[in-house]
Short mmCIF file of C-alpha atoms and ligand atoms in Angstrom, two decimals:
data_model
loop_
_atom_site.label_atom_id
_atom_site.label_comp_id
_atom_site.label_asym_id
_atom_site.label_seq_id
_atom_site.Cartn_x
_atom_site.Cartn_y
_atom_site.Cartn_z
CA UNK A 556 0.00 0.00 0.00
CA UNK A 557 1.89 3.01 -1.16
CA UNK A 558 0.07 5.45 1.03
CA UNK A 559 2.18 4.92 4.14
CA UNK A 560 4.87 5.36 2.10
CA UNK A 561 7.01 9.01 1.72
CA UNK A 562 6.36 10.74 -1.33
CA UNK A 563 8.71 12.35 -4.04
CA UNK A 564 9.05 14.70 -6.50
CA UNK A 565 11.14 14.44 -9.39
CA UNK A 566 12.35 17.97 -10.41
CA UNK A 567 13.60 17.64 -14.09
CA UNK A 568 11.81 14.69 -14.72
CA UNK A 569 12.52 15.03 -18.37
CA UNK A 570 15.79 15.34 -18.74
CA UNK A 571 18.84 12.95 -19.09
CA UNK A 572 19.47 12.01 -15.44
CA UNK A 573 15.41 12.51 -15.16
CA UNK A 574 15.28 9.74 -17.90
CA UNK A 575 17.47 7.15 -16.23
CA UNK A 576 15.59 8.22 -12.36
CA UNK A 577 12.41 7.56 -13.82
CA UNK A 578 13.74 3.69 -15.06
CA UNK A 579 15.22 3.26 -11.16
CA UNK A 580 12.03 4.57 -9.68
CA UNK A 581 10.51 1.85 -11.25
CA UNK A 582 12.89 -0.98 -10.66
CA UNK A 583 13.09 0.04 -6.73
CA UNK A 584 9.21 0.54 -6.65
CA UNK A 585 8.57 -0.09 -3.16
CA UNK A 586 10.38 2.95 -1.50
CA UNK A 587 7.69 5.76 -2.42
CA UNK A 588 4.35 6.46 -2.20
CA UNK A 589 3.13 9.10 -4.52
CA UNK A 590 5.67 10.22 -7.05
CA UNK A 591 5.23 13.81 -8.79
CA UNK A 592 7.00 14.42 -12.12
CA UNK A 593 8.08 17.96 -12.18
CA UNK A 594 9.95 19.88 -14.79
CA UNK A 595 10.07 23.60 -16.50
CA UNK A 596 7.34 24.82 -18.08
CA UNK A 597 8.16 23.96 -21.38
CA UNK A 598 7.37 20.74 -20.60
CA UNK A 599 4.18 21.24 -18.39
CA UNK A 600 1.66 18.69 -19.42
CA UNK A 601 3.99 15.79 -21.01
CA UNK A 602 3.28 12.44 -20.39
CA UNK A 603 6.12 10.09 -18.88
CA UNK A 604 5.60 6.59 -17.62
CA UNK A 605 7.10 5.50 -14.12
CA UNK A 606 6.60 2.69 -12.68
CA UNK A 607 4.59 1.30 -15.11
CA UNK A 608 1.77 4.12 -14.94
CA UNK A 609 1.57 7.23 -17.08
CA UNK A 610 2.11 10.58 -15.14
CA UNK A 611 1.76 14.51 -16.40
CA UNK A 612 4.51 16.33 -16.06
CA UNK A 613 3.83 19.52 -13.98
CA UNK A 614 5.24 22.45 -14.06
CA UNK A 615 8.23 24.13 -11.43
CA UNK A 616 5.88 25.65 -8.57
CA UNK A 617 6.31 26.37 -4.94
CA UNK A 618 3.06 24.51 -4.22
CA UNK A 619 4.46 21.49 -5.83
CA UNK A 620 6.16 20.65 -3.13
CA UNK A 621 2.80 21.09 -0.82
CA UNK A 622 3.02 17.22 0.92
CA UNK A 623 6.21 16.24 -0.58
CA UNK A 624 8.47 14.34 1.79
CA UNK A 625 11.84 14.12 -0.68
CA UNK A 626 12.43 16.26 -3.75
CA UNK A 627 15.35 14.95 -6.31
CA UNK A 628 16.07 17.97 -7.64
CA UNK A 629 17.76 17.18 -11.49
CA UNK A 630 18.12 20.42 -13.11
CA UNK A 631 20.65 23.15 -14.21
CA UNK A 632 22.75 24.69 -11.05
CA UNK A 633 20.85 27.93 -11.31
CA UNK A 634 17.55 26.26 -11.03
CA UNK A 635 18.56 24.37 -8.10
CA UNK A 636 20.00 27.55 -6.63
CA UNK A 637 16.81 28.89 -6.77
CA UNK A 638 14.28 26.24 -6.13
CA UNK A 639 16.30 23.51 -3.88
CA UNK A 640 15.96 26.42 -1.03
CA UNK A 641 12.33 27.10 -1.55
CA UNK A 642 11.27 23.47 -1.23
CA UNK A 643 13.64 23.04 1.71
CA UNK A 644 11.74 26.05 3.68
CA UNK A 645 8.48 24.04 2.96
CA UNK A 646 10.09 20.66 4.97
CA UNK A 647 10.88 19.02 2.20
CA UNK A 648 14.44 17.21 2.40
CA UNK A 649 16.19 18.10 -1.00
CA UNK A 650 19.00 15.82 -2.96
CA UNK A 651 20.89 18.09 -5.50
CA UNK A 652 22.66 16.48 -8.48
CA UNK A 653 23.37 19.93 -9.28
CA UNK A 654 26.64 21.64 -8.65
CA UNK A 655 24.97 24.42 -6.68
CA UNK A 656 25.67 23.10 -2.94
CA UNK A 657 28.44 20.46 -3.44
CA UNK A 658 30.72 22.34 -1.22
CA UNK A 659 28.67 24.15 0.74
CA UNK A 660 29.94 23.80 4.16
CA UNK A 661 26.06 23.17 5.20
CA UNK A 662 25.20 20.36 2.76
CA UNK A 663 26.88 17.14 3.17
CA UNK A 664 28.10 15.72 -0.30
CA UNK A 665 27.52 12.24 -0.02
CA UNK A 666 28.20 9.16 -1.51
CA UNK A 667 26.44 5.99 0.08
CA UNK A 668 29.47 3.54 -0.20
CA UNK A 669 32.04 6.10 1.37
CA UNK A 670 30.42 8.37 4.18
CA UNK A 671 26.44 7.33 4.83
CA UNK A 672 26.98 9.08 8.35
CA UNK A 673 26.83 12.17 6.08
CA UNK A 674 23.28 12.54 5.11
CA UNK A 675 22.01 12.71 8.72
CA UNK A 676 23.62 16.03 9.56
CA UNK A 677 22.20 18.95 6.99
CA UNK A 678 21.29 21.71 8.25
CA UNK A 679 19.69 23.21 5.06
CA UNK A 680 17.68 20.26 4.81
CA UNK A 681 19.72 19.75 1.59
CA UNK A 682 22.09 16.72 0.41
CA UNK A 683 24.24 17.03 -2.83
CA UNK A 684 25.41 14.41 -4.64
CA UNK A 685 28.92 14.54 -6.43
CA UNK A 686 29.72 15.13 -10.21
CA UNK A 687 29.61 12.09 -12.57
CA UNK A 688 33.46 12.40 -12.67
CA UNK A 689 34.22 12.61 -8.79
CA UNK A 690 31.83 9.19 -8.79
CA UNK A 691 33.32 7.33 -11.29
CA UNK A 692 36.58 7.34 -9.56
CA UNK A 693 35.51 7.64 -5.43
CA UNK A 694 33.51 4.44 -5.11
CA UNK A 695 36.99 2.46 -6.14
CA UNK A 696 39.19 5.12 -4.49
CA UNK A 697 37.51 5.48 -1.47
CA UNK A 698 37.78 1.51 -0.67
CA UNK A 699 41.68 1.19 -1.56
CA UNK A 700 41.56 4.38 1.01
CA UNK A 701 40.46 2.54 3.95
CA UNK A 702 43.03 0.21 3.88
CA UNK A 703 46.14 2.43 2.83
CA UNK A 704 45.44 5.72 2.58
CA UNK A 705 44.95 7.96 -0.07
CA UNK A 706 47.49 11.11 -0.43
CA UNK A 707 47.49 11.88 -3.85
CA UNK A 708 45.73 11.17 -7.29
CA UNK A 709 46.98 12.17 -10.63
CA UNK A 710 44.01 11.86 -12.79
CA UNK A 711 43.02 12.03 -16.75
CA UNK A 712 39.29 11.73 -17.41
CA UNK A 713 37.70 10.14 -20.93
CA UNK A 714 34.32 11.56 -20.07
CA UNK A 715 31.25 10.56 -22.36
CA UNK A 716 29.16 13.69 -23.90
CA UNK A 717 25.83 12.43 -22.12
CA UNK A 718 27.87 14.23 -19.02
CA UNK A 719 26.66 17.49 -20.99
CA UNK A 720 23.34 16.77 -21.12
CA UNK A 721 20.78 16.17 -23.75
CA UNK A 722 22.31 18.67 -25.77
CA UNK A 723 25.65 17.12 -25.49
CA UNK A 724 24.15 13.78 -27.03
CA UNK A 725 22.47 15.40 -29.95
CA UNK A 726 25.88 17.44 -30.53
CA UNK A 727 28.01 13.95 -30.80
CA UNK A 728 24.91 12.37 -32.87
CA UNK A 729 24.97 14.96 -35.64
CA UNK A 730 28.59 15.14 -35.79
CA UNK A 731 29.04 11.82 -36.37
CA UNK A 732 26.09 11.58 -39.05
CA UNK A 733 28.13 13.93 -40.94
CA UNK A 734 31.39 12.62 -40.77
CA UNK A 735 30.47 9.08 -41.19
CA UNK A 736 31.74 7.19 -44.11
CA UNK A 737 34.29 10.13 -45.13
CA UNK A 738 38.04 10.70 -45.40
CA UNK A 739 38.04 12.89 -42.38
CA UNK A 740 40.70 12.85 -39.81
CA UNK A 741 43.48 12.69 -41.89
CA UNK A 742 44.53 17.07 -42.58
CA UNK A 743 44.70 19.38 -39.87
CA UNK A 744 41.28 20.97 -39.01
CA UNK A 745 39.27 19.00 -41.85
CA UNK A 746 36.76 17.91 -39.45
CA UNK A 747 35.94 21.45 -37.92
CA UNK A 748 36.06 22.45 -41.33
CA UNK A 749 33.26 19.84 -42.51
CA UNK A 750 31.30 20.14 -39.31
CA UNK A 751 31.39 24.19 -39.97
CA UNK A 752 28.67 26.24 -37.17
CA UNK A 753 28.54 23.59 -34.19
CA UNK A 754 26.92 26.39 -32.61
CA UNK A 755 24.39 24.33 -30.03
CA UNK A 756 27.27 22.47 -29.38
CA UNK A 757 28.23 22.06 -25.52
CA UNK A 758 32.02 20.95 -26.84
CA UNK A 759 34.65 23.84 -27.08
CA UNK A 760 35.67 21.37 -30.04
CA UNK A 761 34.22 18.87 -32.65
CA UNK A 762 33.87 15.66 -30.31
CA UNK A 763 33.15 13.15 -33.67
CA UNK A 764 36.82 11.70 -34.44
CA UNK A 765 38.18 14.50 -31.98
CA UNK A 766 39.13 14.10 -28.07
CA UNK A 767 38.34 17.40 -26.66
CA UNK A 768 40.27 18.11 -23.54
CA UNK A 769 38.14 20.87 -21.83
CA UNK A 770 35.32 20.32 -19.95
CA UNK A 771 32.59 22.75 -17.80
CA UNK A 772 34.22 26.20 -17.65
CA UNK A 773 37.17 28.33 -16.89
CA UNK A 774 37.95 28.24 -13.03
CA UNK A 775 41.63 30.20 -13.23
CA UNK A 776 45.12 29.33 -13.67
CA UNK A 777 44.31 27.08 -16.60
CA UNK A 778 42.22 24.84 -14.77
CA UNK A 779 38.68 23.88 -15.60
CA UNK A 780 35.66 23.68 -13.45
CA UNK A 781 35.30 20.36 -14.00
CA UNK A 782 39.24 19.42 -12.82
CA UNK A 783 38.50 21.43 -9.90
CA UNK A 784 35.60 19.89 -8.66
CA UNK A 785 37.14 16.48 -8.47
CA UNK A 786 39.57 17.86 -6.10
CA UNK A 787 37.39 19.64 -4.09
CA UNK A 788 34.89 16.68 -4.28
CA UNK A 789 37.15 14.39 -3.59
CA UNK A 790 38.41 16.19 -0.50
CA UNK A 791 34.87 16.87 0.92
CA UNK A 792 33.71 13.37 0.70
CA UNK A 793 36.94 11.44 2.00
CA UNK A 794 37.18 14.07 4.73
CA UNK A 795 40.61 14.62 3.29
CA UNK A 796 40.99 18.44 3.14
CA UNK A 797 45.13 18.34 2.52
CA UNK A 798 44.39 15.60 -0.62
CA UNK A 799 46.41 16.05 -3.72
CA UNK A 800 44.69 16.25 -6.72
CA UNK A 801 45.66 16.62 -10.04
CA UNK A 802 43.42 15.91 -12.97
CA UNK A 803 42.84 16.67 -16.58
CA UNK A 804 39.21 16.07 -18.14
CA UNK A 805 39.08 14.88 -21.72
CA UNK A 806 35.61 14.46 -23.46
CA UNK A 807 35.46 11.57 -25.72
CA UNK A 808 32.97 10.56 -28.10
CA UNK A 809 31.00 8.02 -26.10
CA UNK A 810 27.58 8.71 -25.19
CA UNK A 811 27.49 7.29 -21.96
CA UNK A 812 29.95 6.16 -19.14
CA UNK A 813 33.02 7.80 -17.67
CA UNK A 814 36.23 6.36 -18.14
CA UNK A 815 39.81 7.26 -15.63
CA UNK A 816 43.70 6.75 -16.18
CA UNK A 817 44.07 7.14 -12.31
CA UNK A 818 47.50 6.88 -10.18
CA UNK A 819 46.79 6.86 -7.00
CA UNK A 820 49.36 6.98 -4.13
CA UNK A 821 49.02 6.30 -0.80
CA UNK A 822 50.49 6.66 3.13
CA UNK A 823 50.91 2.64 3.05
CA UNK A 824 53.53 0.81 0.81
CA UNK A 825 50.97 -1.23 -1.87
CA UNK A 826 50.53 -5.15 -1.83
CA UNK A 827 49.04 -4.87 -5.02
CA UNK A 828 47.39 -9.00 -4.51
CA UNK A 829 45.75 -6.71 -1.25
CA UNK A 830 44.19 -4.07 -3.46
CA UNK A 831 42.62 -6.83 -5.85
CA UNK A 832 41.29 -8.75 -2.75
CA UNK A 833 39.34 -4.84 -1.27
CA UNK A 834 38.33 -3.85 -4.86
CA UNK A 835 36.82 -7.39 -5.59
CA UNK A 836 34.90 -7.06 -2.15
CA UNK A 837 34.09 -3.37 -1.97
CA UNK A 838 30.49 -2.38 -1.89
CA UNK A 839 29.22 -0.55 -5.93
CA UNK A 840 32.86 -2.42 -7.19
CA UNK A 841 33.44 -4.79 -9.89
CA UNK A 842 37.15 -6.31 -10.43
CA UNK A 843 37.60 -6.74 -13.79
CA UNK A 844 41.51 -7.21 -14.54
CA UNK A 845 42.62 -9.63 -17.11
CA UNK A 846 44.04 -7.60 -19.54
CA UNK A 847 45.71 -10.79 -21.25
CA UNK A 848 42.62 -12.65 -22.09
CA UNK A 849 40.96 -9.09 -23.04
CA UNK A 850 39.26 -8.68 -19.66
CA UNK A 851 39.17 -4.63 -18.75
CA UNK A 852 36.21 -2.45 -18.60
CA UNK A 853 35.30 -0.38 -21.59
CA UNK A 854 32.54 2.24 -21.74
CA UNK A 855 30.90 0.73 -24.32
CA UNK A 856 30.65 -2.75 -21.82
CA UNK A 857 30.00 -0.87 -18.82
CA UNK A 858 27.07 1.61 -19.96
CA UNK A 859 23.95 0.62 -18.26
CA UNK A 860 25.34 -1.17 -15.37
CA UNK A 861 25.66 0.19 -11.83
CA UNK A 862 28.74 -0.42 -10.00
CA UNK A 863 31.99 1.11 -10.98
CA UNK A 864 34.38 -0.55 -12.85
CA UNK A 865 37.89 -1.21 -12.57
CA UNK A 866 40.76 -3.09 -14.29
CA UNK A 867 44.22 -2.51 -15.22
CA UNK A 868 45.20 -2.74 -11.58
CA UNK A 869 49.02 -2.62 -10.81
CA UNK A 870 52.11 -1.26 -8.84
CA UNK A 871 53.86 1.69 -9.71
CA UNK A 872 57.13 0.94 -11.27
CA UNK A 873 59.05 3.75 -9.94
CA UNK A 874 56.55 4.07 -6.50
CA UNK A 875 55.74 1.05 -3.86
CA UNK A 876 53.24 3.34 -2.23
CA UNK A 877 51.75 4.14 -5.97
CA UNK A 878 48.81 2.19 -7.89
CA UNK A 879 47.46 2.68 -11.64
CA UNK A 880 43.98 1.81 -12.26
CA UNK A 881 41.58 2.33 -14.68
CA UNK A 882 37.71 2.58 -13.89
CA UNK A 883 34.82 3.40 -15.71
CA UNK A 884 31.25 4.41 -14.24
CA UNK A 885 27.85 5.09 -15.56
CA UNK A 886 27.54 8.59 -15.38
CA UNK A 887 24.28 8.85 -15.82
CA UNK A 888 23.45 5.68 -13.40
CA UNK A 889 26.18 5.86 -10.57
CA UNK A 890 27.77 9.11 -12.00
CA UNK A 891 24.06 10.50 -10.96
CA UNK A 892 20.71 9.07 -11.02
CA UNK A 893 21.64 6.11 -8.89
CA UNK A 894 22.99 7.75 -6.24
CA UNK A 895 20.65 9.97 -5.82
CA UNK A 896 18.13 7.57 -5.54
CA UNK A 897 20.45 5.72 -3.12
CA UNK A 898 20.62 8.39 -1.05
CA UNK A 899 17.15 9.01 -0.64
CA UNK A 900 16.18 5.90 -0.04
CA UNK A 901 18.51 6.26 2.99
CA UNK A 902 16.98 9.48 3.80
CA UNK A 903 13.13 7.58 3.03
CA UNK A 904 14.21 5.29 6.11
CA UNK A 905 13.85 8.27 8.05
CA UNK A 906 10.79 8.83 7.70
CA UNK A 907 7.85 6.71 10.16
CA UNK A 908 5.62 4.56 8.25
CA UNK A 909 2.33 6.01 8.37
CA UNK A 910 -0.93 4.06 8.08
N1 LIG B 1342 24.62 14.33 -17.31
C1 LIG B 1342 25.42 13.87 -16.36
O1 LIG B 1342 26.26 12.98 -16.56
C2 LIG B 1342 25.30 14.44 -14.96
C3 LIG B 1342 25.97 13.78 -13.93
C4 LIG B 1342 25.90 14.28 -12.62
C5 LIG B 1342 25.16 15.41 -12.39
N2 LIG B 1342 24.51 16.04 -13.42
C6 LIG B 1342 23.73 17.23 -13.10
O2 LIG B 1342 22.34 16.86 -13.11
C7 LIG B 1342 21.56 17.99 -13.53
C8 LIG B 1342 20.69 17.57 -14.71
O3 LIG B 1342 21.55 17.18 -15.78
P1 LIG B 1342 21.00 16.53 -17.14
O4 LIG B 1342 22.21 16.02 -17.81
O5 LIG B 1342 19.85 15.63 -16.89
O6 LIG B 1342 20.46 17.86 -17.91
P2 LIG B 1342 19.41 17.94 -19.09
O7 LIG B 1342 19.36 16.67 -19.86
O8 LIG B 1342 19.74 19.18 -19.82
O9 LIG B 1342 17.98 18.12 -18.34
C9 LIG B 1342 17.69 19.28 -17.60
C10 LIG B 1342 16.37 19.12 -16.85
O10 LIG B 1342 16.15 20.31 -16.08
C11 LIG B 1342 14.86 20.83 -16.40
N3 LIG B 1342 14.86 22.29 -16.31
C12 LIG B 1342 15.66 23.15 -16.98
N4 LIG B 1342 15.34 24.42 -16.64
C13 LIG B 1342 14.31 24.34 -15.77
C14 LIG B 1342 13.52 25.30 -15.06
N5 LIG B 1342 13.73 26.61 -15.20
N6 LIG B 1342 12.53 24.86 -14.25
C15 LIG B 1342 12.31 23.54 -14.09
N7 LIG B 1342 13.01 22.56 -14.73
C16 LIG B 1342 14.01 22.98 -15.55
C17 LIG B 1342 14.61 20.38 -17.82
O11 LIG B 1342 13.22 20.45 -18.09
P3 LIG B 1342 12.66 20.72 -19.59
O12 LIG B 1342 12.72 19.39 -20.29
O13 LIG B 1342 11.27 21.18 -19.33
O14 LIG B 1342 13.55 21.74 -20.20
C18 LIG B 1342 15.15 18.95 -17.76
O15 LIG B 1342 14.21 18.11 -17.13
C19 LIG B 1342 22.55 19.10 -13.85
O16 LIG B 1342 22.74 19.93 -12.72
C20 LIG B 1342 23.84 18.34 -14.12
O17 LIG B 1342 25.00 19.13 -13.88
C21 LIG B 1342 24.54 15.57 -14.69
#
């Protein structure tokens, strides 16, 4: 009987990570009792199924939140800069996928495998959940942490476009249509040339038969906002405020699923049979490290699945205290929607079952 049950609203219902929440809701249908599907109002009136039953879509409103227990709030940072406080003062406990909180000394950044204690203590009755990047790389991290403690990580990203957006998806889709089947790739420029006004486009670059090594925006020094956030994400959620961080994010063109080059090194000297036996165990992990017979994680493998990834484990030559991995998360399952969802579901436990 869902009635007893908290209810939910889904803010940006109809976007990417509102896509893949909508497909979780309904494979963990037990948590929630009424579920409102909530988006801008360009969208006001759209049909989406969840859970197996059609829904409208309403529009953004302070009065949707009127009886709403838990709001996921999946929109653009300004949106839930604006509206994540407004449903907060009506009692309703907000999870932000948005960057708009993350470090907000108020709002505990959370990640379910790593630091559950978090989401008890938040004082603006908000949680955030990390960037797509800072997940595909803390769930594996995190674990190897516990046992020999992280000090540094030196980090290159392959990021999928789908970490864009929608419009970051229809960018790599009509680049490719017009670049399939041709010569392209083989004089400087020709494929900017061919692809002429990618204006639309989220990439600073073409992304079809291109690597694009520049993702979110300018943050200073060089760095991007997107390089700076894992740091800073990284820090917050291991508790780890003097963490070294370096890392460079690439965009690829793979529509979904986050791939890392990571070296990580630690306090502890590395038995690297050790780190095979934690990642194999860890909670959201899967140990996939074969490389002879072909067995490493791939986007292309990995896309749709939950846990995070991770192969190529070994020692650093020139470092006993160093490790080289390679992982590769969902971004828009782990990387977002999925933890969200995991973390209010811890939050939903909260909550007395009324009759
Ligand atoms: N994509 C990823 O890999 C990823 C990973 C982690 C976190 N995130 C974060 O998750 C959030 C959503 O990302 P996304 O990739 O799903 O974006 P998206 O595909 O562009 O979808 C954006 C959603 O926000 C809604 N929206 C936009 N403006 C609105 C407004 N003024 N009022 C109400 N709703 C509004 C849109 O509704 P309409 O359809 O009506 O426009 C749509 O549902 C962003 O903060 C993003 O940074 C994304």
């Amino acid at each position: 009987m869902t009635a007893c049950r908290p209810s939910l609203a889904v803010v940006g219902a109809t976007g990417a990570i509102g896509g893949v929440m909508l497909q979780i809701l309904s494979q963990h249908a037990d948590v929630w009792g009424e579920v409102k599907l909530i988006a801008s109002p360009r969208s006001a009136g759209r049909k989406l199924v969840v859970r197996g039953e059609e829904s409208e879509v309403l529009e953004l409103t302070e009065d949707v939140f009127d009886d709403v227990d838990v709001a996921l709030f999946l929109v653009p940072d300004e949106v839930s800069a604006q509206w994540a406080p407004i449903a907060a003062a009506k009692g309703t406990v907000v999870i932000d996928d948005s960057a708009a909180f993350r470090l907000d000394a108020d709002v505990p950044l959370v990640v379910p495998e790593i630091n559950p204690h978090a989401v008890r203590i938040r004082p603006r009755g908000i949680v955030a959940s990390p960037n797509c990047t800072t997940l595909a790389l803390i769930v594996a991290v995190g674990a190897l942490h516990a046992e020999f403690g992280v000090r540094e990580l030196v980090v290159s990203s392959y990021q999928a476009v789908s970490g864009a957006g929608r419009e970051g998806v229809a960018a790599l889709r009509e680049q490719l249509s017009m670049v399939a089947g041709t010569e392209l790739g083989t004089k400087p420029g020709d494929v900017r040339r061919a692809l002429g006004d990618t204006e639309g486009s989220p990439f600073a670059a073409p992304v079809a038969l291109n690597v694009v090594p520049w993702a979110g925006t300018e943050a200073g020094d060089g760095w991007s906002s997107e390089e700076l956030a894992i740091r800073e994400e990284c820090r917050k959620v291991l508790d780890l405020p003097g963490l070294r961080v370096a890392a460079t994010c690439v965009y690829v063109p793979v529509v979904a699923t986050h791939s890392m080059s990571v070296h990580a090194r630690f306090e502890n000297e590395i038995a690297v049979d050790r780190a095979h036996e934690i990642l194999a165990t860890a909670p959201g992990v899967v140990l996939y490290d074969s490389p002879a017979a072909g067995d490493f994680p791939t986007p292309s493998d990995v896309v749709g699945t939950d846990p995070t990834w991770v192969g190529r484990v070994r020692r650093s030559l020139d470092d006993p205290r160093g490790l080289e991995l390679f992982v590769c998360g969902d971004n828009l399952r782990k990387g977002a929607a999925l933890n969200v969802a995991q973390i209010a579901e811890s939050v939903a436990a909260e909550f007395p079952q009324r009759s």
